């Protein structure tokens, strides 16, 4: 399985990958993108099975990316990994088609629960 | 030059500072530390000896609020915090400045997000910006007020700041 990790922070992309490995997903392929626009290109070219995406990013936010994907008929499995986790944002994310929202700071268990919950 | 006084900070600013400290506390588990050790409020958002402090700031802006949340430390302290976030040991080779800026910015991003969650349920107008890493001193203006706490995160002495423009 191919997992696209989208975050404008290189450090955070590394941390997400480390947590995924510790959660037992180390055998999967990881692809990285630094903002929503880069992710859109990566999704079109590499067709990931799952997108783990930050919310606030320059150029194109994670929410804008999700809206663009769904408007284009792309139903790739999509979850947010974000420092913002208010009830409003969770509701907004789910309504737009996200499967889950993992709040930063997170734990290995956060990934285990969220990914198992969507059958990954 | 002194930028505001924590002791004089109004209740709303003190509440925000408490939320920022609580959010930093939540972050500690992720970077392998115990809870944040609060050393006390400080009278000046800048270092007492006039030294420049490195750190990152992130904006929290809403219909009724315009804040900057910050974390500052020495250059060595920022290195240590960045290494901790990346799962490195303090004695590992130093990270390039750009990686320190990225990592400390992400720490502040998480602290800002946590403080927003603690303080803003029901205020959907509040938006979190993107972090900015700065090396220098905060300069006083007539409209700037600050609340600041000296803290120890792991072995690193740092300051957690809330800055606001009076309107």
Short mmCIF file of C-alpha atoms in Angstrom, two decimals:
data_model
loop_
_atom_site.label_atom_id
_atom_site.label_comp_id
_atom_site.label_asym_id
_atom_site.label_seq_id
_atom_site.Cartn_x
_atom_site.Cartn_y
_atom_site.Cartn_z
CA UNK A 1 0.00 0.00 0.00
CA UNK A 2 1.16 3.53 -0.79
CA UNK A 3 0.68 6.27 1.82
CA UNK A 4 1.08 9.95 0.89
CA UNK A 5 2.16 12.16 3.80
CA UNK A 6 1.45 15.85 3.28
CA UNK A 7 2.88 18.47 5.63
CA UNK A 8 4.81 21.69 5.07
CA UNK A 9 7.12 20.70 7.92
CA UNK A 10 9.82 18.23 6.92
CA UNK A 11 10.26 17.41 10.62
CA UNK A 12 6.58 16.53 10.93
CA UNK A 13 6.65 14.31 7.83
CA UNK A 14 9.57 12.41 9.38
CA UNK A 15 7.71 12.09 12.69
CA UNK A 16 4.54 10.82 11.00
CA UNK A 17 6.57 8.20 9.11
CA UNK A 18 8.33 7.16 12.34
CA UNK A 19 4.99 6.74 14.08
CA UNK A 20 3.59 4.75 11.15
CA UNK A 21 6.57 2.39 11.28
CA UNK A 22 6.12 1.98 15.03
CA UNK A 23 2.42 1.32 14.46
CA UNK A 24 3.28 -1.58 12.17
CA UNK A 25 2.99 0.14 8.79
CA UNK A 26 6.71 0.07 8.02
CA UNK A 27 6.28 -2.28 5.08
CA UNK A 28 4.19 0.24 3.16
CA UNK A 29 5.53 2.75 0.65
CA UNK A 30 5.67 6.34 1.85
CA UNK A 31 5.43 9.31 -0.50
CA UNK A 32 5.83 12.92 0.68
CA UNK A 33 4.44 16.29 -0.36
CA UNK A 34 5.02 19.72 1.24
CA UNK A 35 1.63 21.33 0.53
CA UNK A 36 -1.76 20.67 -1.02
CA UNK A 37 -0.70 21.66 -4.51
CA UNK A 38 2.27 19.28 -4.47
CA UNK A 39 0.00 16.60 -3.05
CA UNK A 40 -2.52 17.05 -5.84
CA UNK A 41 0.20 16.43 -8.40
CA UNK A 42 1.51 13.45 -6.43
CA UNK A 43 -1.96 11.93 -6.15
CA UNK A 44 -2.50 12.24 -9.87
CA UNK A 45 0.89 10.72 -10.71
CA UNK A 46 1.28 8.04 -8.04
CA UNK A 47 -2.29 7.14 -7.01
CA UNK A 48 -1.75 6.56 -3.28
CA UNK A 49 -4.08 4.32 -1.30
CA UNK A 50 -4.21 6.68 1.68
CA UNK A 51 -3.48 10.39 2.20
CA UNK A 52 -2.42 11.67 5.64
CA UNK A 53 -2.57 15.43 5.43
CA UNK A 54 -1.89 18.51 7.54
CA UNK A 55 -4.62 21.18 7.54
CA UNK A 56 -2.74 24.51 7.54
CA UNK A 57 -0.19 24.72 4.75
CA UNK A 58 1.00 27.39 2.31
CA UNK A 59 -0.17 27.43 -1.33
CA UNK A 60 -3.03 24.97 -0.83
CA UNK A 61 -4.38 23.87 2.55
CA UNK A 62 -5.27 20.31 3.36
CA UNK A 63 -8.95 21.18 3.38
CA UNK A 64 -8.70 22.77 -0.05
CA UNK A 65 -6.90 19.66 -1.28
CA UNK A 66 -9.67 17.41 0.01
CA UNK A 67 -12.32 19.60 -1.61
CA UNK A 68 -10.43 19.56 -4.92
CA UNK A 69 -10.11 15.77 -4.84
CA UNK A 70 -13.77 15.15 -4.11
CA UNK A 71 -14.88 17.74 -6.67
CA UNK A 72 -12.79 15.83 -9.21
CA UNK A 73 -14.45 12.55 -8.23
CA UNK A 74 -11.33 11.21 -6.53
CA UNK A 75 -12.35 9.20 -3.45
CA UNK A 76 -8.89 8.30 -2.16
CA UNK A 77 -8.94 7.50 1.55
CA UNK A 78 -8.05 10.72 3.33
CA UNK A 79 -7.29 11.61 6.94
CA UNK A 80 -6.08 14.81 8.58
CA UNK A 81 -3.07 14.96 10.91
CA UNK A 82 -3.28 18.45 12.31
CA UNK A 83 -2.61 20.63 15.32
CA UNK A 84 -6.17 21.91 15.09
CA UNK A 85 -8.76 19.58 16.51
CA UNK A 86 -11.81 21.58 17.55
CA UNK A 87 -15.22 19.96 17.25
CA UNK A 88 -16.05 22.40 14.43
CA UNK A 89 -13.03 21.37 12.41
CA UNK A 90 -13.62 17.67 12.96
CA UNK A 91 -17.19 18.07 11.74
CA UNK A 92 -16.03 20.12 8.77
CA UNK A 93 -13.42 17.49 7.88
CA UNK A 94 -15.83 14.57 8.05
CA UNK A 95 -18.48 16.45 6.08
CA UNK A 96 -15.96 17.13 3.32
CA UNK A 97 -15.09 13.45 3.06
CA UNK A 98 -12.21 12.85 5.47
CA UNK A 99 -12.29 9.53 7.31
CA UNK A 100 -10.60 10.72 10.50
CA UNK A 101 -8.66 13.52 12.12
CA UNK A 102 -5.57 12.76 14.19
CA UNK A 103 -4.67 15.67 16.48
CA UNK A 104 -1.08 16.73 17.01
CA UNK A 105 0.61 15.98 19.32
CA UNK A 106 -0.19 12.33 18.63
CA UNK A 107 0.93 8.90 19.76
CA UNK A 108 1.57 5.63 17.96
CA UNK A 109 -1.81 4.51 19.28
CA UNK A 110 -3.46 7.48 17.56
CA UNK A 111 -2.37 6.06 14.21
CA UNK A 112 -3.19 2.45 15.12
CA UNK A 113 -6.75 3.39 16.12
CA UNK A 114 -7.43 5.76 13.22
CA UNK A 115 -6.06 3.50 10.49
CA UNK A 116 -7.61 0.32 11.89
CA UNK A 117 -10.91 2.18 12.11
CA UNK A 118 -10.95 2.68 8.34
CA UNK A 119 -9.73 -0.80 7.48
CA UNK A 120 -6.13 0.08 6.63
CA UNK B 1 13.72 47.52 26.60
CA UNK B 2 10.91 45.85 28.46
CA UNK B 3 7.91 44.45 26.68
CA UNK B 4 4.94 44.38 29.03
CA UNK B 5 4.83 42.74 32.42
CA UNK B 6 3.33 39.35 33.09
CA UNK B 7 2.36 40.44 36.58
CA UNK B 8 0.32 43.24 35.03
CA UNK B 9 -1.14 41.15 32.27
CA UNK B 10 -4.90 41.27 32.21
CA UNK B 11 -6.91 38.12 33.04
CA UNK B 12 -7.52 37.19 29.41
CA UNK B 13 -3.81 37.23 28.68
CA UNK B 14 -3.05 35.19 31.77
CA UNK B 15 -5.69 32.66 30.69
CA UNK B 16 -4.11 32.39 27.28
CA UNK B 17 -0.68 31.92 28.82
CA UNK B 18 -2.00 29.13 31.05
CA UNK B 19 -3.50 27.48 27.95
CA UNK B 20 -0.17 27.79 26.12
CA UNK B 21 1.67 26.18 29.04
CA UNK B 22 -0.94 23.40 29.19
CA UNK B 23 -0.58 22.80 25.45
CA UNK B 24 3.21 22.63 25.82
CA UNK B 25 2.69 20.14 28.61
CA UNK B 26 0.61 17.91 26.31
CA UNK B 27 3.39 18.07 23.73
CA UNK B 28 6.04 16.82 26.16
CA UNK B 29 4.93 13.19 25.90
CA UNK B 30 5.44 13.30 22.13
CA UNK B 31 9.01 14.52 22.43
CA UNK B 32 9.95 12.19 25.26
CA UNK B 33 9.87 14.58 28.20
CA UNK B 34 7.93 14.71 31.41
CA UNK B 35 5.69 17.68 32.05
CA UNK B 36 6.81 21.25 31.45
CA UNK B 37 8.47 22.67 34.56
CA UNK B 38 7.07 26.16 35.06
CA UNK B 39 9.76 28.35 36.62
CA UNK B 40 7.51 31.39 36.94
CA UNK B 41 6.22 34.47 35.19
CA UNK B 42 8.87 36.77 33.80
CA UNK B 43 8.76 40.53 33.64
CA UNK B 44 10.24 40.84 30.20
CA UNK B 45 9.47 38.81 27.11
CA UNK B 46 13.11 39.32 26.11
CA UNK B 47 16.21 37.93 27.83
CA UNK B 48 17.33 39.99 30.83
CA UNK B 49 20.91 40.32 29.59
CA UNK B 50 19.92 41.83 26.28
CA UNK B 51 20.82 38.69 24.36
CA UNK B 52 18.92 37.74 21.27
CA UNK B 53 16.66 34.74 21.68
CA UNK B 54 15.77 32.30 18.96
CA UNK B 55 12.27 31.01 18.68
CA UNK B 56 9.11 30.56 16.71
CA UNK B 57 5.83 32.44 16.72
CA UNK B 58 2.41 31.61 15.33
CA UNK B 59 -0.61 33.86 14.92
CA UNK B 60 -4.05 33.18 16.32
CA UNK B 61 -6.52 35.55 14.74
CA UNK B 62 -10.28 35.80 15.10
CA UNK B 63 -13.08 38.33 14.98
CA UNK B 64 -12.21 39.52 18.49
CA UNK B 65 -8.65 38.38 18.96
CA UNK B 66 -5.20 38.93 17.46
CA UNK B 67 -2.46 37.02 19.28
CA UNK B 68 1.00 35.68 18.68
CA UNK B 69 2.00 32.56 20.60
CA UNK B 70 5.76 32.11 20.92
CA UNK B 71 8.46 29.82 22.23
CA UNK B 72 11.97 31.24 22.64
CA UNK B 73 15.24 29.83 23.91
CA UNK B 74 18.95 30.08 23.25
CA UNK B 75 20.29 28.78 19.96
CA UNK B 76 21.51 25.69 21.80
CA UNK B 77 18.13 25.27 23.47
CA UNK B 78 16.38 25.37 20.10
CA UNK B 79 18.82 22.72 18.83
CA UNK B 80 17.98 20.48 21.78
CA UNK B 81 14.21 20.91 21.35
CA UNK B 82 14.45 20.24 17.61
CA UNK B 83 16.47 17.08 18.21
CA UNK B 84 13.96 15.91 20.81
CA UNK B 85 11.08 16.38 18.37
CA UNK B 86 12.97 14.34 15.78
CA UNK B 87 13.77 11.55 18.25
CA UNK B 88 17.48 12.41 18.37
CA UNK B 89 19.76 12.52 21.38
CA UNK B 90 21.08 15.89 22.65
CA UNK B 91 24.66 14.80 21.85
CA UNK B 92 23.86 13.90 18.23
CA UNK B 93 25.38 16.13 15.55
CA UNK B 94 23.74 19.55 15.38
CA UNK B 95 20.97 20.03 12.86
CA UNK B 96 21.24 22.64 10.12
CA UNK B 97 19.59 25.94 11.03
CA UNK B 98 16.79 25.35 8.53
CA UNK B 99 15.87 22.05 10.21
CA UNK B 100 15.91 23.72 13.64
CA UNK B 101 13.60 26.44 12.35
CA UNK B 102 11.29 23.85 10.83
CA UNK B 103 11.17 21.70 13.96
CA UNK B 104 10.76 24.52 16.48
CA UNK B 105 8.12 26.02 14.20
CA UNK B 106 6.27 22.72 14.32
CA UNK B 107 6.53 22.67 18.12
CA UNK B 108 4.94 26.12 18.24
CA UNK B 109 2.34 25.04 15.71
CA UNK B 110 1.28 22.23 18.04
CA UNK B 111 1.33 24.50 21.09
CA UNK B 112 -0.77 27.11 19.27
CA UNK B 113 -3.23 24.47 18.09
CA UNK B 114 -3.53 23.05 21.59
CA UNK B 115 -4.05 26.47 23.14
CA UNK B 116 -6.69 27.26 20.55
CA UNK B 117 -8.53 24.03 21.35
CA UNK B 118 -8.39 24.74 25.08
CA UNK B 119 -9.55 28.37 24.75
CA UNK B 120 -11.76 28.59 21.74
CA UNK B 121 -14.50 25.95 21.70
CA UNK B 122 -17.48 27.81 20.33
CA UNK B 123 -15.43 30.52 18.63
CA UNK B 124 -15.30 29.30 15.07
CA UNK B 125 -13.78 32.58 13.90
CA UNK B 126 -10.39 31.78 15.44
CA UNK B 127 -7.77 30.76 12.86
CA UNK B 128 -4.25 29.47 13.36
CA UNK B 129 -1.57 30.86 11.08
CA UNK B 130 1.73 29.37 9.96
CA UNK B 131 4.80 29.45 12.23
CA UNK B 132 7.69 31.84 11.72
CA UNK B 133 11.17 31.32 13.20
CA UNK B 134 12.94 34.47 14.38
CA UNK B 135 16.28 35.24 15.96
CA UNK B 136 16.25 38.57 17.78
CA UNK B 137 14.52 40.78 20.30
CA UNK B 138 10.91 41.85 20.52
CA UNK B 139 10.72 45.62 20.28
CA UNK B 140 8.26 47.51 22.40
CA UNK B 141 5.40 49.52 20.95
CA UNK B 142 2.69 51.46 22.73
CA UNK B 143 0.12 48.89 21.73
CA UNK B 144 1.95 45.65 22.46
CA UNK B 145 1.31 43.69 25.62
CA UNK B 146 2.78 40.35 26.58
CA UNK B 147 2.46 37.58 29.11
CA UNK B 148 5.44 35.29 29.50
CA UNK B 149 6.47 32.29 31.55
CA UNK B 150 9.95 30.93 32.05
CA UNK B 151 9.77 27.15 31.67
CA UNK B 152 12.07 24.17 31.49
CA UNK B 153 11.23 21.61 28.80
CA UNK B 154 13.38 18.56 29.44
CA UNK B 155 16.74 20.17 30.17
CA UNK B 156 16.07 23.25 28.04
CA UNK B 157 15.28 26.62 29.56
CA UNK B 158 12.75 28.43 27.40
CA UNK B 159 10.05 31.07 27.49
CA UNK B 160 6.45 30.66 26.45
CA UNK B 161 4.92 33.91 25.28
CA UNK B 162 1.56 35.39 24.40
CA UNK B 163 1.73 38.73 22.60
CA UNK B 164 -1.24 40.90 21.76
CA UNK B 165 -1.84 44.26 20.18
CA UNK B 166 -4.16 46.36 22.28
CA UNK B 167 -7.06 47.68 20.23
#
